[in-house]
Tab-separated table of C-alpha atoms in Angstrom:
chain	number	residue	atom	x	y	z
A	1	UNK	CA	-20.239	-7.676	12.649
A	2	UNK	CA	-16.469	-6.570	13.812
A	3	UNK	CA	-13.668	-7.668	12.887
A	4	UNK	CA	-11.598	-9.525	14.872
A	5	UNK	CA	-8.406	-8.192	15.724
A	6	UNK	CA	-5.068	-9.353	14.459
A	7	UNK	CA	-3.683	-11.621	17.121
A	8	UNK	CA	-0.096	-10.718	18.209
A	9	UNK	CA	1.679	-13.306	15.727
A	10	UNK	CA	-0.070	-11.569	13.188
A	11	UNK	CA	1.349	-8.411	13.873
A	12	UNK	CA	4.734	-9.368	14.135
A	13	UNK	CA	4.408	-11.400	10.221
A	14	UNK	CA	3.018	-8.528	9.325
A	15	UNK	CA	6.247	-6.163	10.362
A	16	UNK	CA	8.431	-8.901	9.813
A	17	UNK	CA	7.187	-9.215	6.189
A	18	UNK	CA	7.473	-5.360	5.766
A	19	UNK	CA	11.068	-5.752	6.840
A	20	UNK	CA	11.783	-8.264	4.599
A	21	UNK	CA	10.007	-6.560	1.659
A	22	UNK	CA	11.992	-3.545	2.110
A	23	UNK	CA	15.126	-4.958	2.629
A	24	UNK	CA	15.687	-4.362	6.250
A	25	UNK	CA	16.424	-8.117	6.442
A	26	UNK	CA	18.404	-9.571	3.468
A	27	UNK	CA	18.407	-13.002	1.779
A	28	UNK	CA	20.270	-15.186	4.095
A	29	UNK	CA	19.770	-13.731	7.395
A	30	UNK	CA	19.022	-15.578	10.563
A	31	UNK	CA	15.922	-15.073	12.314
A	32	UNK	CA	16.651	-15.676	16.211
A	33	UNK	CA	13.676	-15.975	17.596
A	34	UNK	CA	15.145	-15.031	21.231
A	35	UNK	CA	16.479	-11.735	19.496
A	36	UNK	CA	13.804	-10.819	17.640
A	37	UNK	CA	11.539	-11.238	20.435
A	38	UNK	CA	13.268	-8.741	22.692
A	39	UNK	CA	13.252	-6.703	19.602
A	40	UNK	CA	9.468	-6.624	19.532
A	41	UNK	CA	8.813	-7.248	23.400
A	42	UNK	CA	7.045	-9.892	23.157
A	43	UNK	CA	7.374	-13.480	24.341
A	44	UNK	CA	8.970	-16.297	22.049
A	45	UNK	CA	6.054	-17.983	21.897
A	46	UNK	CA	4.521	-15.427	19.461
A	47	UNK	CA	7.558	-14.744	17.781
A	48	UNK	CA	7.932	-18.402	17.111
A	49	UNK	CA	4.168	-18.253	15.208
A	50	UNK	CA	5.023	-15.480	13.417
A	51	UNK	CA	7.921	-16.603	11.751
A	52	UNK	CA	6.330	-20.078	11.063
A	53	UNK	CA	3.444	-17.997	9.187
A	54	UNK	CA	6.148	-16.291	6.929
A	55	UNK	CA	7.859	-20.043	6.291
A	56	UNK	CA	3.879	-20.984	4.997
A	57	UNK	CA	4.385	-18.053	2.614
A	58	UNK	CA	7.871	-18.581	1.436
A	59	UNK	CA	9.599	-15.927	2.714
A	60	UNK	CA	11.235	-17.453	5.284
A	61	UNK	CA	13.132	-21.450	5.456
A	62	UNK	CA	14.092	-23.632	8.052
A	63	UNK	CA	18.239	-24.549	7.639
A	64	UNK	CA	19.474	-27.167	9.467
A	65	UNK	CA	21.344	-26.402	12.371
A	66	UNK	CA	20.916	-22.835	11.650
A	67	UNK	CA	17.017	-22.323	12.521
A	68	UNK	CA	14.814	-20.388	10.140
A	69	UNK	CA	16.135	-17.452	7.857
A	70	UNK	CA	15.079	-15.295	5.360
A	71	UNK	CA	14.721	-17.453	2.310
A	72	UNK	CA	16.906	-17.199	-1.039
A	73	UNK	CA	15.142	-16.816	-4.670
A	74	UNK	CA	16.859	-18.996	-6.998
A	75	UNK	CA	16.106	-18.525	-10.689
A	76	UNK	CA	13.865	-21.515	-10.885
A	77	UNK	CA	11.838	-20.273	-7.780
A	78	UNK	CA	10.693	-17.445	-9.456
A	79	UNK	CA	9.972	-19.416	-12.558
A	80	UNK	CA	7.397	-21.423	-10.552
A	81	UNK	CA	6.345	-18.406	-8.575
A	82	UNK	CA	5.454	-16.642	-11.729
A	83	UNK	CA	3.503	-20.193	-13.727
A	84	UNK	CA	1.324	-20.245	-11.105
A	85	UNK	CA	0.594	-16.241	-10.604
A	86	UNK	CA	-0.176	-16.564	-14.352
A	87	UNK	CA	-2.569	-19.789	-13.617
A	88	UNK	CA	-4.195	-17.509	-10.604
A	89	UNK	CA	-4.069	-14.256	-12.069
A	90	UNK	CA	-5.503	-14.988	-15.160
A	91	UNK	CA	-8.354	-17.072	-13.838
A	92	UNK	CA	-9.375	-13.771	-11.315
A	93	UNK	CA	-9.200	-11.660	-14.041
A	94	UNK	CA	-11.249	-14.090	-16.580
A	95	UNK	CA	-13.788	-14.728	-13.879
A	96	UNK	CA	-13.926	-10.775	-12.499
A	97	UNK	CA	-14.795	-9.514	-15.949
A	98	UNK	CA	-18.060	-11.749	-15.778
A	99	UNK	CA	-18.765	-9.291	-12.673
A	100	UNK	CA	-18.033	-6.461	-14.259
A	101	UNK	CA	-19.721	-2.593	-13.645
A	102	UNK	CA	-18.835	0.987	-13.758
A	103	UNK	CA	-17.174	1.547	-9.935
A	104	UNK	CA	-14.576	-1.051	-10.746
A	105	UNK	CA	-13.900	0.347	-14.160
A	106	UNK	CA	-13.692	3.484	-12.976
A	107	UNK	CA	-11.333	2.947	-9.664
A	108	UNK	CA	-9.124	1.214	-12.046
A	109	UNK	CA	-9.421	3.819	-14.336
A	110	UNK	CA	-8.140	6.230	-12.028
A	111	UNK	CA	-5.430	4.288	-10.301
A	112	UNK	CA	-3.912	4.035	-14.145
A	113	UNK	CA	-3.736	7.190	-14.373
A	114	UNK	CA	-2.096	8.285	-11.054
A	115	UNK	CA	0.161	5.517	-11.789
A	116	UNK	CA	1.349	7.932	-15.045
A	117	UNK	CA	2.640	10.692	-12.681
A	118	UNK	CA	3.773	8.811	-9.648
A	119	UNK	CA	7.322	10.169	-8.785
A	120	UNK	CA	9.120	6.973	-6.534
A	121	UNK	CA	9.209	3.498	-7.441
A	122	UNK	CA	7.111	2.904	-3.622
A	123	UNK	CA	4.795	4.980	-4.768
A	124	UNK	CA	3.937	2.976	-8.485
A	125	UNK	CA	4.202	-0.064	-6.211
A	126	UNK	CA	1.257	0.641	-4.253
A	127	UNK	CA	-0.513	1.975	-7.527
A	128	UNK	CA	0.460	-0.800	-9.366
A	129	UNK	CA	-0.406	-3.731	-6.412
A	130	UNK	CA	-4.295	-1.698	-6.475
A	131	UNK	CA	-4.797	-1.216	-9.880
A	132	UNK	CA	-4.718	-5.638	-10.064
A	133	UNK	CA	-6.605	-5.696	-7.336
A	134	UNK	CA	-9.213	-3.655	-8.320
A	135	UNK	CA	-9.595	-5.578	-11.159
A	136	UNK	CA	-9.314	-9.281	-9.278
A	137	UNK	CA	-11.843	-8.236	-6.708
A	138	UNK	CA	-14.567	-9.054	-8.993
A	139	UNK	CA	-13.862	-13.249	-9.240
A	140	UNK	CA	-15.679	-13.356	-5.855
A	141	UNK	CA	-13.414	-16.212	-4.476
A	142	UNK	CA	-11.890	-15.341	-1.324
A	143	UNK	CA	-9.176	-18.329	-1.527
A	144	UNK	CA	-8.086	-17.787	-5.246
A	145	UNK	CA	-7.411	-14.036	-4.158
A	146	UNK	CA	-5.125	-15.182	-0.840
A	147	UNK	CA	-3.455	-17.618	-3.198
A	148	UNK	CA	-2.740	-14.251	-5.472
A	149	UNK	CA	-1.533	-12.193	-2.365
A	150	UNK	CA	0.563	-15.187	-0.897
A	151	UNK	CA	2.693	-15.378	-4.036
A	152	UNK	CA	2.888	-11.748	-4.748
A	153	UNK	CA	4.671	-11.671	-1.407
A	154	UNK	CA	7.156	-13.941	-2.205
A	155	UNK	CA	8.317	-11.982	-5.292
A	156	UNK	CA	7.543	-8.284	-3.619
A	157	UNK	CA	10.882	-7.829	-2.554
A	158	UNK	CA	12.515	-7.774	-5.196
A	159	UNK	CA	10.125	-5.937	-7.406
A	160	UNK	CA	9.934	-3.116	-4.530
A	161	UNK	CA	14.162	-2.934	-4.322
A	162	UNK	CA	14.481	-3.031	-8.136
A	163	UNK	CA	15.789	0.206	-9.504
A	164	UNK	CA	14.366	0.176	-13.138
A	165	UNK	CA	10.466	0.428	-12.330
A	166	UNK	CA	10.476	3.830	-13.487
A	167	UNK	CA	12.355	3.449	-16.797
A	168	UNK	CA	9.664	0.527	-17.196
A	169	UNK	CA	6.665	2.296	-16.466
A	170	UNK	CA	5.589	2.949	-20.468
A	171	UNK	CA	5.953	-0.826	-21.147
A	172	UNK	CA	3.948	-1.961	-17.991
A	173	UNK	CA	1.000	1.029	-18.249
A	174	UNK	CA	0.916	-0.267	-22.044
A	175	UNK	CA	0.376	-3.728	-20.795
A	176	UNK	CA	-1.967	-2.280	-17.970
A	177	UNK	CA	-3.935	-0.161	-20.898
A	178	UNK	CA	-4.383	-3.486	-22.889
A	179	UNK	CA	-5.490	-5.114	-19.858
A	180	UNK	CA	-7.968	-3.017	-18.889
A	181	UNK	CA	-9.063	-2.653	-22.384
A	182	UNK	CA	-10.516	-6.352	-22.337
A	183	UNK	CA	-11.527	-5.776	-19.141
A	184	UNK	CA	-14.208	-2.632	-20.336
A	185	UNK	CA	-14.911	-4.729	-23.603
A	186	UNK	CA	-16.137	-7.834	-21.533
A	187	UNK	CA	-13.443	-10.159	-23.236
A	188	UNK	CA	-12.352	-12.605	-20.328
A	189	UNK	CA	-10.551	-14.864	-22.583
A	190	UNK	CA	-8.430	-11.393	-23.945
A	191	UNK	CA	-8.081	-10.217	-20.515
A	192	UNK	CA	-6.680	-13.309	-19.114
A	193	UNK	CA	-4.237	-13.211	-22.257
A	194	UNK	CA	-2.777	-9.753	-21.741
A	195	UNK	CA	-2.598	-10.377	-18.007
A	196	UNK	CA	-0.197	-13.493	-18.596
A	197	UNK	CA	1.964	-11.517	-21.149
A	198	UNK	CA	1.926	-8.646	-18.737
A	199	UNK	CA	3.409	-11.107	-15.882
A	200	UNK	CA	5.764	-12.877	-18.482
A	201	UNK	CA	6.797	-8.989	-18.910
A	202	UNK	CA	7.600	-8.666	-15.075
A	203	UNK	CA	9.042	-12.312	-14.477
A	204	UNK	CA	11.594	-11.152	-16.920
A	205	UNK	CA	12.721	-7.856	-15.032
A	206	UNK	CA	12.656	-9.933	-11.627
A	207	UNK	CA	14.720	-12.648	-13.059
A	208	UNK	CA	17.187	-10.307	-14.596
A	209	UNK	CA	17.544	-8.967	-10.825
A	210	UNK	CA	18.089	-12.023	-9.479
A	211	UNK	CA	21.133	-12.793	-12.120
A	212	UNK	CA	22.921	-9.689	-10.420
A	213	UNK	CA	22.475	-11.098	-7.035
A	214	UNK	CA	26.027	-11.355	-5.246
A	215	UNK	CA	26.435	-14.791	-4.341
């Protein structure tokens, strides 16, 4: 069976998200959907979609009498953000090592170990965002993982513009090592441990970023 292609809307979220992720459009700004649309060259109506799919995911709010914009992380946002990755995370991880084998130990394997030599902090992103998962794949519940994705996108921007990923590499592939560690011994409940301490571990860096946030 095919897959059916990604309508137009879902293209644009898709760049607009990148954008967003990267930088390319701050906290703050203003999303005119007239501009943007002439940006992409595509009609409004489109645009419009698009940008109402990134306000279901949190990275975009609707201001009054200013329209939609790219939304603003307080401290307490990422608080919540991270309670509930732990509540998701954990459970995918608790559930995938029940469905355990030898390709997904192995891919994960692997992806550690690149992650020890990768040079830029996109580069340990990507390793880092497969390495989870690999190991999440397992829980065999489509909707828990989109719940995972949809809040790792909230909080992606600011672990992809933070500048202390590689001075924090050790700590996390520790964390990572332990992880996996539960994962090859078949210990859900020990996996689903270290995985929460591992995202207490990042909550902390992400909330220390926010702090220095002008504004």
């Amino acid at each position: 069976m095919l897959n059916k292609p990604d309508s137009t809307a879902e293209v644009i979220a898709a760049s607009l998200r990148e954008m967003i992720n990267r930088g390319e459009l701050a906290e703050g700004t203003r999303l005119i959907e007239r501009e943007l649309a002439s940006q992409f060259s595509v009609s409004r109506i489109p645009m419009r979609e698009a940008i109402q799919q990134l306000e279901r995911e949190g990275l975009v709010e609707s201001q009054r009498n200013r329209g939609a914009a790219v939304s603003r992380l307080t401290a307490r946002d990422v608080n919540e953000i991270y309670q509930l990755r732990a509540l998701a995370e954990g459970e995918a991880i608790a559930l995938s090592v029940m469905n355990r084998n030898d390709e997904t130990l192995a891919r994960a394997g692997l992806v550690h170990q690149l992650l020890e030599t990768a040079q830029t902090p996109q580069k340990q992103g990507e390793l880092n965002r497969e390495f989870h998962h690999i190991l999440y794949q397992g829980c065999n519940n489509g909707r828990l993982l989109k719940i995972i994705a949809e809040l790792c996108a909230q909080i992606e921007r600011y672990e992809q513009l933070q500048h202390r990923l590689l001075v924090d590499t050790p700590v996390f592939q520790q964390q990572h090592a332990a992880i996996l560690a539960a994962y090859r011994q078949g210990d859900a409940q020990l996996a689903r441990e270290e995985t929460v301490r591992h995202l207490a571990s990042a909550r902390q860096r992400v909330l220390e970023i926010i702090a220095r946030q002008p504004g």
